[in-house]
């Protein structure tokens, strides 16, 4: 199993699907923030946003095997009344797992990892929004009442 790269694959699954690379996903959330208020545009290249977030972050060989993607059917999203929140919750990581590791990490496993990824990315976004609100609130608390009234 070592020769096939199982330890590296398991480490990469933790790093990317479970947000173990916190600095990368912090930057990714910042890159995505301007786009997440509305339904994703079919022309938006979320893979490019991932690459931009990865710029300056220590990279490993596994990052090049990942593809960040959204469903491309924006017209159906508009017709079905899908909210921007629900559309962005469909953000997924695609990964190619070669033989023989695909016997252990099959499409069903990757789908479950993507459910965790979507949830953890949402938690990361909320955590960053809460931190920004807390910072703003504490900054307001540090000013005098006369300064706040302006």
Short mmCIF file of C-alpha atoms in Angstrom, two decimals:
data_model
loop_
_atom_site.label_atom_id
_atom_site.label_comp_id
_atom_site.label_asym_id
_atom_site.label_seq_id
_atom_site.Cartn_x
_atom_site.Cartn_y
_atom_site.Cartn_z
CA UNK A 1 0.00 0.00 0.00
CA UNK A 2 2.92 2.33 0.65
CA UNK A 3 4.22 1.72 -2.86
CA UNK A 4 0.83 2.69 -4.29
CA UNK A 5 0.83 5.97 -2.36
CA UNK A 6 -1.94 5.29 0.16
CA UNK A 7 -0.37 7.34 2.99
CA UNK A 8 0.06 10.32 0.66
CA UNK A 9 -3.53 10.00 -0.59
CA UNK A 10 -4.96 9.83 2.93
CA UNK A 11 -2.87 12.83 3.97
CA UNK A 12 -4.07 14.77 0.92
CA UNK A 13 -7.72 13.88 1.62
CA UNK A 14 -7.31 15.33 5.11
CA UNK A 15 -5.47 18.40 3.84
CA UNK A 16 -7.97 19.31 1.13
CA UNK A 17 -11.37 17.72 1.74
CA UNK A 18 -11.20 18.24 5.51
CA UNK A 19 -9.61 21.72 5.23
CA UNK A 20 -6.37 20.64 6.90
CA UNK A 21 -4.62 23.30 4.80
CA UNK A 22 -6.25 26.11 6.74
CA UNK A 23 -4.19 28.91 5.17
CA UNK A 24 -5.21 27.81 1.67
CA UNK A 25 -8.91 27.68 2.47
CA UNK A 26 -8.79 30.95 4.38
CA UNK A 27 -7.45 32.58 1.20
CA UNK A 28 -10.00 30.70 -0.92
CA UNK A 29 -12.91 32.02 1.15
CA UNK A 30 -11.51 35.54 0.72
CA UNK A 31 -11.25 34.99 -3.07
CA UNK A 32 -14.82 33.62 -3.22
CA UNK A 33 -16.40 36.30 -1.01
CA UNK A 34 -17.21 38.83 -3.79
CA UNK A 35 -18.95 36.11 -5.79
CA UNK A 36 -21.02 34.37 -3.11
CA UNK A 37 -23.74 37.01 -2.73
CA UNK A 38 -25.34 36.01 -6.04
CA UNK A 39 -25.81 32.84 -8.04
CA UNK A 40 -22.52 31.73 -9.59
CA UNK A 41 -21.98 32.92 -13.12
CA UNK A 42 -21.45 30.14 -15.68
CA UNK A 43 -18.32 32.02 -16.77
CA UNK A 44 -16.80 32.03 -13.28
CA UNK A 45 -13.69 29.85 -13.11
CA UNK A 46 -13.56 28.67 -9.50
CA UNK A 47 -10.48 26.57 -10.32
CA UNK A 48 -8.65 29.81 -11.13
CA UNK A 49 -9.76 31.18 -7.75
CA UNK A 50 -8.31 28.08 -6.06
CA UNK A 51 -5.03 28.54 -7.95
CA UNK A 52 -4.97 32.22 -6.95
CA UNK A 53 -5.54 31.27 -3.32
CA UNK A 54 -2.75 28.69 -3.57
CA UNK A 55 -0.32 31.33 -4.82
CA UNK A 56 2.14 31.98 -2.02
CA UNK A 57 1.01 28.96 -0.01
CA UNK A 58 3.38 26.01 0.26
CA UNK A 59 2.17 23.67 -2.47
CA UNK A 60 2.42 19.94 -2.73
CA UNK A 61 2.06 17.66 -5.71
CA UNK A 62 -1.52 16.74 -4.88
CA UNK A 63 -2.98 20.20 -5.42
CA UNK A 64 -2.47 19.87 -9.16
CA UNK A 65 -4.65 16.73 -9.12
CA UNK A 66 -7.62 18.60 -7.63
CA UNK A 67 -10.29 20.50 -9.51
CA UNK A 68 -12.62 22.90 -7.72
CA UNK A 69 -15.94 23.06 -9.53
CA UNK A 70 -19.58 24.08 -9.43
CA UNK A 71 -22.44 22.62 -11.43
CA UNK A 72 -22.42 24.39 -14.80
CA UNK A 73 -26.20 24.46 -15.24
CA UNK A 74 -26.83 28.05 -14.09
CA UNK A 75 -29.98 28.33 -16.21
CA UNK A 76 -31.61 25.52 -14.22
CA UNK A 77 -30.52 27.17 -10.99
CA UNK A 78 -32.32 30.36 -12.02
CA UNK A 79 -35.47 28.52 -13.19
CA UNK A 80 -35.64 26.33 -10.09
CA UNK A 81 -35.41 29.31 -7.75
CA UNK A 82 -32.24 28.05 -6.12
CA UNK A 83 -30.79 30.58 -3.71
CA UNK A 84 -27.20 31.78 -3.96
CA UNK A 85 -26.56 30.07 -0.62
CA UNK A 86 -27.75 26.69 -1.94
CA UNK A 87 -25.91 27.11 -5.23
CA UNK A 88 -22.60 27.83 -3.51
CA UNK A 89 -23.12 24.85 -1.21
CA UNK A 90 -22.67 22.69 -4.32
CA UNK A 91 -19.00 23.68 -4.61
CA UNK A 92 -17.00 20.46 -4.93
CA UNK A 93 -13.49 19.14 -5.27
CA UNK A 94 -12.90 16.60 -8.01
CA UNK A 95 -9.93 14.30 -7.68
CA UNK A 96 -8.64 11.52 -9.86
CA UNK A 97 -7.61 8.46 -7.88
CA UNK A 98 -5.70 5.92 -9.93
CA UNK A 99 -5.45 2.18 -9.76
CA UNK A 100 -5.31 0.40 -7.28
CA UNK A 101 -6.25 3.15 -4.81
CA UNK A 102 -9.61 3.62 -6.51
CA UNK A 103 -10.59 0.33 -4.89
CA UNK A 104 -10.30 2.04 -1.49
CA UNK A 105 -11.32 5.58 -2.42
CA UNK A 106 -14.08 5.18 -4.97
CA UNK A 107 -16.61 7.70 -6.32
CA UNK A 108 -18.92 7.10 -3.35
CA UNK A 109 -16.12 7.88 -0.90
CA UNK A 110 -15.23 11.05 -2.78
CA UNK A 111 -18.92 12.08 -2.71
CA UNK A 112 -18.96 11.67 1.09
CA UNK A 113 -15.72 13.61 1.39
CA UNK A 114 -17.34 16.34 -0.70
CA UNK A 115 -20.29 16.50 1.69
CA UNK A 116 -17.83 17.07 4.52
CA UNK A 117 -15.89 19.57 2.40
CA UNK A 118 -19.05 21.59 1.67
CA UNK A 119 -20.03 21.64 5.33
CA UNK A 120 -16.55 22.54 6.59
CA UNK A 121 -16.17 25.29 3.97
CA UNK A 122 -19.50 26.73 5.13
CA UNK A 123 -18.29 26.62 8.74
CA UNK A 124 -15.08 28.39 7.66
CA UNK A 125 -17.07 31.12 5.88
CA UNK A 126 -19.31 31.65 8.91
CA UNK A 127 -16.31 31.69 11.26
CA UNK A 128 -14.63 34.37 9.16
CA UNK A 129 -17.83 36.45 9.03
CA UNK A 130 -18.27 36.17 12.80
CA UNK A 131 -14.66 37.17 13.34
CA UNK A 132 -15.09 40.23 11.11
CA UNK A 133 -18.27 41.24 12.96
CA UNK A 134 -16.58 40.73 16.33
CA UNK A 135 -13.57 42.79 15.24
CA UNK A 136 -15.82 45.59 14.03
CA UNK A 137 -17.82 45.51 17.27
CA UNK A 138 -14.75 45.56 19.50
CA UNK A 139 -13.29 48.42 17.45
CA UNK A 140 -16.51 50.36 18.02
CA UNK A 141 -16.32 49.60 21.73
CA UNK A 142 -12.81 51.04 21.89
CA UNK A 143 -13.95 54.42 20.56
CA UNK A 144 -15.52 57.10 22.71
CA UNK A 145 -19.31 57.63 22.55
CA UNK A 146 -18.76 61.00 20.84
CA UNK A 147 -16.71 59.35 18.09
CA UNK A 148 -19.34 56.62 17.59
CA UNK A 149 -22.12 59.19 17.16
CA UNK A 150 -20.38 60.77 14.15
#
